[in-house]
Short mmCIF file of N, CA, C and O and ligand atoms in Angstrom, two decimals:
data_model
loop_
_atom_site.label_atom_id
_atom_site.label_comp_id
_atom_site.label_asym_id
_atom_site.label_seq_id
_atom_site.Cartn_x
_atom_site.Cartn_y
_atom_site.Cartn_z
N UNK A 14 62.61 -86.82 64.50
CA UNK A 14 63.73 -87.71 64.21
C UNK A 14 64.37 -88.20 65.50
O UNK A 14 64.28 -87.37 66.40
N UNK A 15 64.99 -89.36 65.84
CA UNK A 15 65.13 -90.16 66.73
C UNK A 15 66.89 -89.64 66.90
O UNK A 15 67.76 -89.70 66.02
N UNK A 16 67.04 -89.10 68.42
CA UNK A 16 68.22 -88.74 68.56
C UNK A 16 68.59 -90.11 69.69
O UNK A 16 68.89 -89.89 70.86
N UNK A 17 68.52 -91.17 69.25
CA UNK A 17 68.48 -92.08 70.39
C UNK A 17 69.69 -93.32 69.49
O UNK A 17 69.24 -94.34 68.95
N UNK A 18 70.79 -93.07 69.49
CA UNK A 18 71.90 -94.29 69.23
C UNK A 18 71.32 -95.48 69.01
O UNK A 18 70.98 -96.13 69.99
N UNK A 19 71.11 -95.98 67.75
CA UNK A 19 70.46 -97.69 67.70
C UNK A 19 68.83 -97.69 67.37
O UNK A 19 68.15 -98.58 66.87
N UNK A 20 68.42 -96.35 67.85
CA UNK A 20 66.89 -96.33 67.33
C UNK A 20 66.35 -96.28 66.10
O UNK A 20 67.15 -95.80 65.30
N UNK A 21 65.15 -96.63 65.56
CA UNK A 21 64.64 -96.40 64.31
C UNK A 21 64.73 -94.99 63.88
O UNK A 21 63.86 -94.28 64.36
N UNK A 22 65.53 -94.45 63.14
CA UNK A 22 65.79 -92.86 62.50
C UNK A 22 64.54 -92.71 61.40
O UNK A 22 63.74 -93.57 61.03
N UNK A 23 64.62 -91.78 61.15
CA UNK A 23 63.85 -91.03 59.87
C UNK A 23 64.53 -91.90 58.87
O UNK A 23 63.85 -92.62 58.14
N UNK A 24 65.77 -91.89 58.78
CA UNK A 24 66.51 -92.22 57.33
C UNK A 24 66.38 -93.95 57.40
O UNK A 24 66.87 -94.64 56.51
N UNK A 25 65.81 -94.43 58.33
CA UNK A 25 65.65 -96.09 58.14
C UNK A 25 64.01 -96.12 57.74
O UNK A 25 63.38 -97.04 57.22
N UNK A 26 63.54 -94.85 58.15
CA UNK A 26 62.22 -95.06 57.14
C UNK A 26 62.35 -94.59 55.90
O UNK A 26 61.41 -94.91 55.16
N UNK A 27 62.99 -94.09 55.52
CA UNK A 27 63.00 -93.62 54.03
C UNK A 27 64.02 -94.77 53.55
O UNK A 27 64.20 -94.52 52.36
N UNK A 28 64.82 -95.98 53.93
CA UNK A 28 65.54 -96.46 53.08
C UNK A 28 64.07 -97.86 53.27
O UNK A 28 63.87 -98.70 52.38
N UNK A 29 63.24 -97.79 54.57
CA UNK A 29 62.27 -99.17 53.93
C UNK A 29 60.95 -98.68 53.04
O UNK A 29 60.03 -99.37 52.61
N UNK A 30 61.14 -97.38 52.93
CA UNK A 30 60.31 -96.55 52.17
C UNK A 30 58.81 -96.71 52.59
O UNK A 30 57.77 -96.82 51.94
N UNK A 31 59.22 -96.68 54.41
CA UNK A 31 57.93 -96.12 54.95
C UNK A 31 57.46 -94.91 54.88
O UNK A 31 56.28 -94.62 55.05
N UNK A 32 58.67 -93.86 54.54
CA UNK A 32 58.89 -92.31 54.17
C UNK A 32 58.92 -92.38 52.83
O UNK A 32 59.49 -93.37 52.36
N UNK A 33 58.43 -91.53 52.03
CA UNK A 33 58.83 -91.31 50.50
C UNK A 33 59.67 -90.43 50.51
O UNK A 33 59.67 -89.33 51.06
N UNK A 34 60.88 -91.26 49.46
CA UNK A 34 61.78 -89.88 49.20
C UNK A 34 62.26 -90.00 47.79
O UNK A 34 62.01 -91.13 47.34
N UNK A 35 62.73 -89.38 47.12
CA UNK A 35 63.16 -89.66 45.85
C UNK A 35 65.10 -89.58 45.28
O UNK A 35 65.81 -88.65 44.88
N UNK A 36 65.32 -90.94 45.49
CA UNK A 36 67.28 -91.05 45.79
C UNK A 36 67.63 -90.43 44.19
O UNK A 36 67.18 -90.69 43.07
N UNK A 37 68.61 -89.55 44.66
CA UNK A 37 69.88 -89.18 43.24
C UNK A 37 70.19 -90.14 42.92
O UNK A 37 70.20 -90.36 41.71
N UNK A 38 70.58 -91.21 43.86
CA UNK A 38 71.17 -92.18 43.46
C UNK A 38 71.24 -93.55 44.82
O UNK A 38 71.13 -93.52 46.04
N UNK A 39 71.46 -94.60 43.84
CA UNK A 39 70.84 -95.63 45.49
C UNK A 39 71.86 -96.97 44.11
O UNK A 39 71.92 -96.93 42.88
N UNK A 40 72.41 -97.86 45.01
CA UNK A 40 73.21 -99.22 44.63
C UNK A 40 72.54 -100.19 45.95
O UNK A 40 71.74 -99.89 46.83
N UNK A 41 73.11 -101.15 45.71
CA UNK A 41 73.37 -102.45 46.60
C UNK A 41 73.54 -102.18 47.88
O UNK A 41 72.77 -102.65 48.72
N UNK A 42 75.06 -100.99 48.38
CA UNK A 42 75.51 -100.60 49.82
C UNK A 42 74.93 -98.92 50.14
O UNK A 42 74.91 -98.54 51.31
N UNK A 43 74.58 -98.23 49.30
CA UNK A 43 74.35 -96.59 49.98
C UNK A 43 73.00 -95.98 48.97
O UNK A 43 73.01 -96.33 47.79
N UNK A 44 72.10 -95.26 49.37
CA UNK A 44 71.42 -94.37 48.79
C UNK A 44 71.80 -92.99 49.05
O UNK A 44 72.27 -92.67 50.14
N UNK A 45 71.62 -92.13 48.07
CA UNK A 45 71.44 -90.63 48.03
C UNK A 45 70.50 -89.73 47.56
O UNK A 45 70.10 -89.68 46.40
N UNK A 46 69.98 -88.66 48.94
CA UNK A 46 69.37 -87.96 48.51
C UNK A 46 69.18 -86.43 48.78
O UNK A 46 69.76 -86.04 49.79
N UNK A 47 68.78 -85.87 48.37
CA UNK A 47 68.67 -84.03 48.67
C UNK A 47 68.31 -84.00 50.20
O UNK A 47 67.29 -84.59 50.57
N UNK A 48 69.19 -83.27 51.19
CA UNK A 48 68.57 -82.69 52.55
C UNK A 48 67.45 -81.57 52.50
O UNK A 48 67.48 -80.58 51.77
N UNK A 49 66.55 -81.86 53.32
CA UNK A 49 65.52 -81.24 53.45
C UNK A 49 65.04 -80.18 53.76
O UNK A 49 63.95 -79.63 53.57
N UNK A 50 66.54 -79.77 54.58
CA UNK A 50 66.77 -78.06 54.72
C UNK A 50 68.31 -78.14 53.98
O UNK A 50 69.30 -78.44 54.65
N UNK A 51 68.38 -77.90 52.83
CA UNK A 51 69.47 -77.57 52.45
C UNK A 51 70.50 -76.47 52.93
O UNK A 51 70.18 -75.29 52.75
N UNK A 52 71.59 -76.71 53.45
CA UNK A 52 72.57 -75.25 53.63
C UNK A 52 73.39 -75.06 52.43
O UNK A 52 74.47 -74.47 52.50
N UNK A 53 73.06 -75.43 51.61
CA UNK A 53 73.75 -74.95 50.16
C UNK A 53 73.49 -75.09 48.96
O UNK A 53 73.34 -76.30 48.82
N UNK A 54 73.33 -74.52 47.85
CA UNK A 54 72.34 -74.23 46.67
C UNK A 54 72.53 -75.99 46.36
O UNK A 54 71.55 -76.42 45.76
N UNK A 55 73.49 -76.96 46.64
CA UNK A 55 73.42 -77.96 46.17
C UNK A 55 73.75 -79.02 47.52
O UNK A 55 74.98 -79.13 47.62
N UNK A 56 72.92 -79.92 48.70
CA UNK A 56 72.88 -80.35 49.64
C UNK A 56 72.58 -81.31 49.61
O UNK A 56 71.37 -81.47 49.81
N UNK A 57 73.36 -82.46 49.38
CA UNK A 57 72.83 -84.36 49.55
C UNK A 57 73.41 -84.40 50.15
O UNK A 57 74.32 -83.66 50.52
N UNK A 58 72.78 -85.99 50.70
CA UNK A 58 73.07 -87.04 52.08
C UNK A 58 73.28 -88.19 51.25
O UNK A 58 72.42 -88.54 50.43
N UNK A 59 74.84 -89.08 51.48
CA UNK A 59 75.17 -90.19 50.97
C UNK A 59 74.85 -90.91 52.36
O UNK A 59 75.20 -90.35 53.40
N UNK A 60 74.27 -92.01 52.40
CA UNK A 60 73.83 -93.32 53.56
C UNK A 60 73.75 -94.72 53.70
O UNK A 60 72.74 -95.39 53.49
N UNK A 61 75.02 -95.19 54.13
CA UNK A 61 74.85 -96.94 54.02
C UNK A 61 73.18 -97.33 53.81
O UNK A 61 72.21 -96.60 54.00
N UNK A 62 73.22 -98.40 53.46
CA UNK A 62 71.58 -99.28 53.76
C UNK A 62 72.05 -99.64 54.94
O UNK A 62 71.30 -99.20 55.80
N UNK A 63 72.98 -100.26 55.43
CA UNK A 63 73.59 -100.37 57.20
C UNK A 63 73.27 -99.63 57.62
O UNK A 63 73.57 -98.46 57.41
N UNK A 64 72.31 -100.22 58.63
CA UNK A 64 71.87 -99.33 59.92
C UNK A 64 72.63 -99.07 60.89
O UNK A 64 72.19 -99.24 62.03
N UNK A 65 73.97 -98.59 60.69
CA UNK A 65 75.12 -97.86 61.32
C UNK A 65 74.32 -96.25 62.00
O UNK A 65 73.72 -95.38 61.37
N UNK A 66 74.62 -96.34 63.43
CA UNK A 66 74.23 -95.40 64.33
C UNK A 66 75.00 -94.05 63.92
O UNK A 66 74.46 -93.00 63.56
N UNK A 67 76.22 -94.28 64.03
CA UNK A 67 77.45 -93.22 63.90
C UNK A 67 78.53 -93.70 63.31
O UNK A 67 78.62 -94.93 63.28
N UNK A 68 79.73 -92.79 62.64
CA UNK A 68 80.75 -93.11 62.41
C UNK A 68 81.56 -94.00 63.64
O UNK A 68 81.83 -95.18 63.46
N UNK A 69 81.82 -93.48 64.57
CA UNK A 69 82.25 -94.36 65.78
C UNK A 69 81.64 -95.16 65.95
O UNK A 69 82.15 -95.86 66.83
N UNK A 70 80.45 -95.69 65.52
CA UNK A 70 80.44 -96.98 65.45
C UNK A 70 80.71 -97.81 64.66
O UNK A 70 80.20 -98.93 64.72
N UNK A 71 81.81 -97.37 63.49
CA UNK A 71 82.60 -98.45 62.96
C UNK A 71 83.64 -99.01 63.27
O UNK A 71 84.41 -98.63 64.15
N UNK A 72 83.78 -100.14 62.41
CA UNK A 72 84.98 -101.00 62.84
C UNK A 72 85.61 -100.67 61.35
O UNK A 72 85.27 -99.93 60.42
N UNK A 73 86.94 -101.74 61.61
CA UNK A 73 87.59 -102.04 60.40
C UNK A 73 87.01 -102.79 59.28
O UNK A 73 87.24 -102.81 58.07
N UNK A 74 85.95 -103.57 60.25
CA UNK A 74 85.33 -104.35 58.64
C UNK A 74 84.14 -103.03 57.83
O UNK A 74 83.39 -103.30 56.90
N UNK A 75 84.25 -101.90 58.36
CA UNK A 75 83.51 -101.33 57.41
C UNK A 75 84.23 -100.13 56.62
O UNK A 75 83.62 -99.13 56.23
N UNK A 76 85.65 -100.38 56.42
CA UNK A 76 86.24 -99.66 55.67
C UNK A 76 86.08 -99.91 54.56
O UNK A 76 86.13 -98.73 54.20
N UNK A 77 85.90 -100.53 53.51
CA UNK A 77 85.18 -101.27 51.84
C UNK A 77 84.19 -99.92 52.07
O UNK A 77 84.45 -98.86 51.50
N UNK A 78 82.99 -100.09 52.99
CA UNK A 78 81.65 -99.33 53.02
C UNK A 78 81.98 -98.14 52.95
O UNK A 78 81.29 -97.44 52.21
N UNK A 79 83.20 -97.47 53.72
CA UNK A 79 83.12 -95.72 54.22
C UNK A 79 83.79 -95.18 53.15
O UNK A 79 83.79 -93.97 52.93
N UNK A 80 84.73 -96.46 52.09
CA UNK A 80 85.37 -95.75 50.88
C UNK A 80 84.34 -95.53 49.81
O UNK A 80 84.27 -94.60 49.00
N UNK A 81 83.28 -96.93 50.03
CA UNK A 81 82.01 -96.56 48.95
C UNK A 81 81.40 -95.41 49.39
O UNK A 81 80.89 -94.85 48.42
N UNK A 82 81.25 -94.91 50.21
CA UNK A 82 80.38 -93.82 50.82
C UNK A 82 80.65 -92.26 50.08
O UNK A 82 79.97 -91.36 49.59
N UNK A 83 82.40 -92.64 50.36
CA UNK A 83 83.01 -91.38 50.15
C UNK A 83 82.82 -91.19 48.57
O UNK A 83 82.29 -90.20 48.06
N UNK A 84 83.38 -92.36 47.83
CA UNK A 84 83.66 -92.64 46.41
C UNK A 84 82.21 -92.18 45.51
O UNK A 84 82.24 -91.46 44.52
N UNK A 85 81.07 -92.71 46.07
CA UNK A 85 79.75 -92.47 45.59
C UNK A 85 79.70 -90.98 45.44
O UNK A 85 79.62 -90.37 44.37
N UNK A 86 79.79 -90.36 46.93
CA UNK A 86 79.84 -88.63 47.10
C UNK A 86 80.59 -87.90 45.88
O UNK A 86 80.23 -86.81 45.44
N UNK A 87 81.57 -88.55 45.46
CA UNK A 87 82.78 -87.97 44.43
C UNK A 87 81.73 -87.72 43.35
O UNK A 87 81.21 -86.69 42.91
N UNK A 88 81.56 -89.46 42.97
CA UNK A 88 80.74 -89.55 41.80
C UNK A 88 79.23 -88.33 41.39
O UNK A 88 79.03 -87.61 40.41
N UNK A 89 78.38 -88.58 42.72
CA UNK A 89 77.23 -88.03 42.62
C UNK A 89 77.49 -86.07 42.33
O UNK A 89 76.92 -85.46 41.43
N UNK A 90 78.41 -85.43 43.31
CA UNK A 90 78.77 -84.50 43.19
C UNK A 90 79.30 -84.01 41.68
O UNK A 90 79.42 -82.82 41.37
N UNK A 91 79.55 -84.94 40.96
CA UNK A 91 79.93 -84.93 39.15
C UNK A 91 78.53 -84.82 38.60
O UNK A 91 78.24 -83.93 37.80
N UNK A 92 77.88 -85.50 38.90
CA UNK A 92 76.55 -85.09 38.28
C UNK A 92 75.77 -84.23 38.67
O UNK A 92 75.01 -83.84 37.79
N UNK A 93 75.62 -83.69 39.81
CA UNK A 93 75.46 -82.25 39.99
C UNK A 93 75.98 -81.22 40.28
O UNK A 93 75.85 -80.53 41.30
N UNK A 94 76.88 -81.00 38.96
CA UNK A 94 77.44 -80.04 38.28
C UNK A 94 78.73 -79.14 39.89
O UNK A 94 79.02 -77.95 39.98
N UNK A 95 79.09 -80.04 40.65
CA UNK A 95 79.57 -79.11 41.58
C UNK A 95 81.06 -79.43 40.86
O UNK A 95 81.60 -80.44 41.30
N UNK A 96 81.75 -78.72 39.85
CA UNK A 96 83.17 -78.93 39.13
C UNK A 96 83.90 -77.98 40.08
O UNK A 96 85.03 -78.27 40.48
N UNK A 97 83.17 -76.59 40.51
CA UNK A 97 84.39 -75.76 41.04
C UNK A 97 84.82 -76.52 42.84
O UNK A 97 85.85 -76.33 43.49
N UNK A 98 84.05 -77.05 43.09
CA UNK A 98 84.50 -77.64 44.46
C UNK A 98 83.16 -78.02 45.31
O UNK A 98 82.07 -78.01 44.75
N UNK A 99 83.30 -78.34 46.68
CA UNK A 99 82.12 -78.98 47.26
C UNK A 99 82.90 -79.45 49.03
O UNK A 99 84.09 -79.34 49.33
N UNK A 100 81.92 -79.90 49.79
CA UNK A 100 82.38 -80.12 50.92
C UNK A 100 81.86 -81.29 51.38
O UNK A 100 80.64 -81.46 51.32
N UNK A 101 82.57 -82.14 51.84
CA UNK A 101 82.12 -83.61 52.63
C UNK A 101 82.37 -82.97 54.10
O UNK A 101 83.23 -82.14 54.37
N UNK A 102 81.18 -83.66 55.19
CA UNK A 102 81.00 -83.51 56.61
C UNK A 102 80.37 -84.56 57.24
O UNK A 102 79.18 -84.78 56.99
N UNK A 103 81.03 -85.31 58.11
CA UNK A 103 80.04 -86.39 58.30
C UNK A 103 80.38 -85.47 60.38
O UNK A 103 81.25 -85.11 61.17
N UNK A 104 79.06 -85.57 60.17
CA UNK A 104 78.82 -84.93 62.09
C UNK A 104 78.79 -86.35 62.92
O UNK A 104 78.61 -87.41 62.33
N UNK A 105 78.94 -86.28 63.92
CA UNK A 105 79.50 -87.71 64.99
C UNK A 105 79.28 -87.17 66.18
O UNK A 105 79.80 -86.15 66.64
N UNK A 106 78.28 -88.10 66.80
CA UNK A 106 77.71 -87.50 68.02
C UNK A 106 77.47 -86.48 68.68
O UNK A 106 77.52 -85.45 68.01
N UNK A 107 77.18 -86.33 69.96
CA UNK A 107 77.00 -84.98 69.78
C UNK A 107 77.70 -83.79 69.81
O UNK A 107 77.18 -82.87 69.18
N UNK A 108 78.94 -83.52 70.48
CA UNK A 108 79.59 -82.61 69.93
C UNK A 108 79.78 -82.29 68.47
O UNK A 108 80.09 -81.18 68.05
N UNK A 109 79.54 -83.49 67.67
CA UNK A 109 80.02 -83.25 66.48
C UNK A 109 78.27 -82.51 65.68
O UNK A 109 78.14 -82.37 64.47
N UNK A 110 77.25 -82.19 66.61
CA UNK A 110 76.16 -82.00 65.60
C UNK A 110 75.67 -82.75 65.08
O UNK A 110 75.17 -82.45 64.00
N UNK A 111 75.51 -84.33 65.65
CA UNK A 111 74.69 -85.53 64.52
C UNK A 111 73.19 -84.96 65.49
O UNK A 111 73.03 -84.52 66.62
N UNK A 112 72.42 -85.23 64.46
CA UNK A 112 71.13 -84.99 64.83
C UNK A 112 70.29 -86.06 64.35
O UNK A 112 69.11 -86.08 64.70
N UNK A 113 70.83 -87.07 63.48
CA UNK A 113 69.83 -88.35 63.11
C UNK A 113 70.97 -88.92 63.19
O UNK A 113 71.99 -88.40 62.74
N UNK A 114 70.93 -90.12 63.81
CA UNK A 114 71.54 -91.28 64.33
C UNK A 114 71.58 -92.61 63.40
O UNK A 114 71.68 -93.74 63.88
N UNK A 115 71.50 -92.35 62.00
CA UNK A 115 72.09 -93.06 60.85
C UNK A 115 73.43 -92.52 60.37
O UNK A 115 73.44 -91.33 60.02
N UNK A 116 74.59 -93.25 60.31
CA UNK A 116 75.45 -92.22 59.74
C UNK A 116 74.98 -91.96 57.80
O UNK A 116 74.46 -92.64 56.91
N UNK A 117 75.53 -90.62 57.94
CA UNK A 117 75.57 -90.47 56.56
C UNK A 117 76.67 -89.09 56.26
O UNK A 117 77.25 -88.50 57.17
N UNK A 118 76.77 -88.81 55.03
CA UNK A 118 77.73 -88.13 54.91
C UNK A 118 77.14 -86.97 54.07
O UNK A 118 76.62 -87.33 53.02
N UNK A 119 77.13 -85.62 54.35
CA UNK A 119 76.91 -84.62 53.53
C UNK A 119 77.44 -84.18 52.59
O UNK A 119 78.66 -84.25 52.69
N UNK A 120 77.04 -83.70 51.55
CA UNK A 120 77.60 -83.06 50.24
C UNK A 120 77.25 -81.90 50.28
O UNK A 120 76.05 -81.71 50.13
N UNK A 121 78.27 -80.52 50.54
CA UNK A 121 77.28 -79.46 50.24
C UNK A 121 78.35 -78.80 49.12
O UNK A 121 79.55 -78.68 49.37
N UNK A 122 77.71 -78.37 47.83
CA UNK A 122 78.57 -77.28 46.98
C UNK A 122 77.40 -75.92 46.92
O UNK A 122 76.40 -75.54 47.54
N UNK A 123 78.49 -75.36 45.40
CA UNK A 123 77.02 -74.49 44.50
C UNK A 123 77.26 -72.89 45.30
O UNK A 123 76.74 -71.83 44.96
N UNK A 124 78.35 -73.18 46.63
CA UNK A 124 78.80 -71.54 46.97
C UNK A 124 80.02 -71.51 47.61
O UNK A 124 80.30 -72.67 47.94
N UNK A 125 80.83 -70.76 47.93
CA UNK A 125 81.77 -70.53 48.40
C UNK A 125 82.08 -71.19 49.95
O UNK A 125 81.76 -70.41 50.84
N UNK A 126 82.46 -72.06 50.26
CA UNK A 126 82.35 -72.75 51.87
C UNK A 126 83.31 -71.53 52.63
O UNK A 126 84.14 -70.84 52.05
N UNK A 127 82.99 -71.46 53.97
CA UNK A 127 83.87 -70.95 54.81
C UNK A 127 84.42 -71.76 55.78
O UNK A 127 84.07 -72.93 55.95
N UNK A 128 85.49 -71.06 56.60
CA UNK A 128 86.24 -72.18 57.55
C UNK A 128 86.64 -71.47 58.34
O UNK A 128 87.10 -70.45 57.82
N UNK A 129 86.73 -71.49 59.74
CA UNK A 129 85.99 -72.63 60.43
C UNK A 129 84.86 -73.04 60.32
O UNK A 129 84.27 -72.05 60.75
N UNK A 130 83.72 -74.09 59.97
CA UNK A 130 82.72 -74.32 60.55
C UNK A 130 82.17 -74.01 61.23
O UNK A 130 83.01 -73.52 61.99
N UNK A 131 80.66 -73.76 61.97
CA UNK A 131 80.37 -73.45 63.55
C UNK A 131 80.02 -74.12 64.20
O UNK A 131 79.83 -73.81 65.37
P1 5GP B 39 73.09 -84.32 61.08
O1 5GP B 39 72.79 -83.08 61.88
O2 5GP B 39 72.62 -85.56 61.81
O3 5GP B 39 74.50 -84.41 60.62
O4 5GP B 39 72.27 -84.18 59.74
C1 5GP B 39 70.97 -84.65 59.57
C2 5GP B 39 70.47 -84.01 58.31
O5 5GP B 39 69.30 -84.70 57.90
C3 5GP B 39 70.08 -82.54 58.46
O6 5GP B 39 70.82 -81.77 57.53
C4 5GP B 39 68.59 -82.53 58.16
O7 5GP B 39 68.19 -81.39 57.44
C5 5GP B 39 68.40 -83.80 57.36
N1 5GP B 39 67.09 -84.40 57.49
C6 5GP B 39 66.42 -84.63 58.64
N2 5GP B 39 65.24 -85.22 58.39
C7 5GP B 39 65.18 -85.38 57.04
C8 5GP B 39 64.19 -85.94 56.18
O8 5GP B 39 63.12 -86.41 56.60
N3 5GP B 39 64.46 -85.94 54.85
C9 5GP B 39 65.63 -85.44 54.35
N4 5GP B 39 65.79 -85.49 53.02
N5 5GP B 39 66.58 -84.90 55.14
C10 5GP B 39 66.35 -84.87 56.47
#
């Protein structure tokens, strides 16, 4: 996977479906699908079709997009069954742990989260 800001990622081959993957769910602005090493009995990735590098690389015109992002996560997390709770994480460069350079936003439920993070 391409740790290179602006480069072709894994997740821009799976949204031109040079990668096969199979989306929970996919509209007009974001697809979703199961992470591949899951860290939690229940682990999706919500992802513009915008080939957005990172969160910092938004502007204001993509606030509409980051509420669909979030809003989708709500939704999708209803259909898999996460009612007692769940965690949104979007990682941002590298201190923050991005390791593919599409933004996207994690869903993890299905166990007890802890806090701090590591
Ligand atoms: P990041 O560290 O950038 O926040 O998260 C990237 C996530 O993408 C990781 O949780 C990793 O397991 C997941 N991932 C990397 N490559 C693939 C892939 O080819 N397919 C899927 N479904 N997930 C991937």
């Amino acid at each position: 996977q391409s740790a290179k800001p602006g480069g072709e990622t894994i997740f821009g081959k799976i949204l031109s479906g040079a990668i096969p993957c199979d989306f929970i769910y996919e509209d007009e602005k974001c697809v979703a699908f199961n992470d591949v090493t899951p860290q939690a009995p229940v682990h999706f990735l919500v992802i513009p079709r915008k080939p957005i590098a990172q969160l910092s690389d938004c502007t204001d015109d993509d606030t509409q997009l980051l509420g669909h992002l979030v809003n989708t996560a709500r939704k999708v997390a209803a259909e898999q069954g996460l009612a007692k709770g769940y965690r949104l994480t979007i990682n941002n460069g590298q201190n923050g742990g991005q390791s593919v350079y599409h933004l996207h936003v994690h869903i993890m439920g299905g166990r007890q989260m802890g806090w701090p993070p590591g």
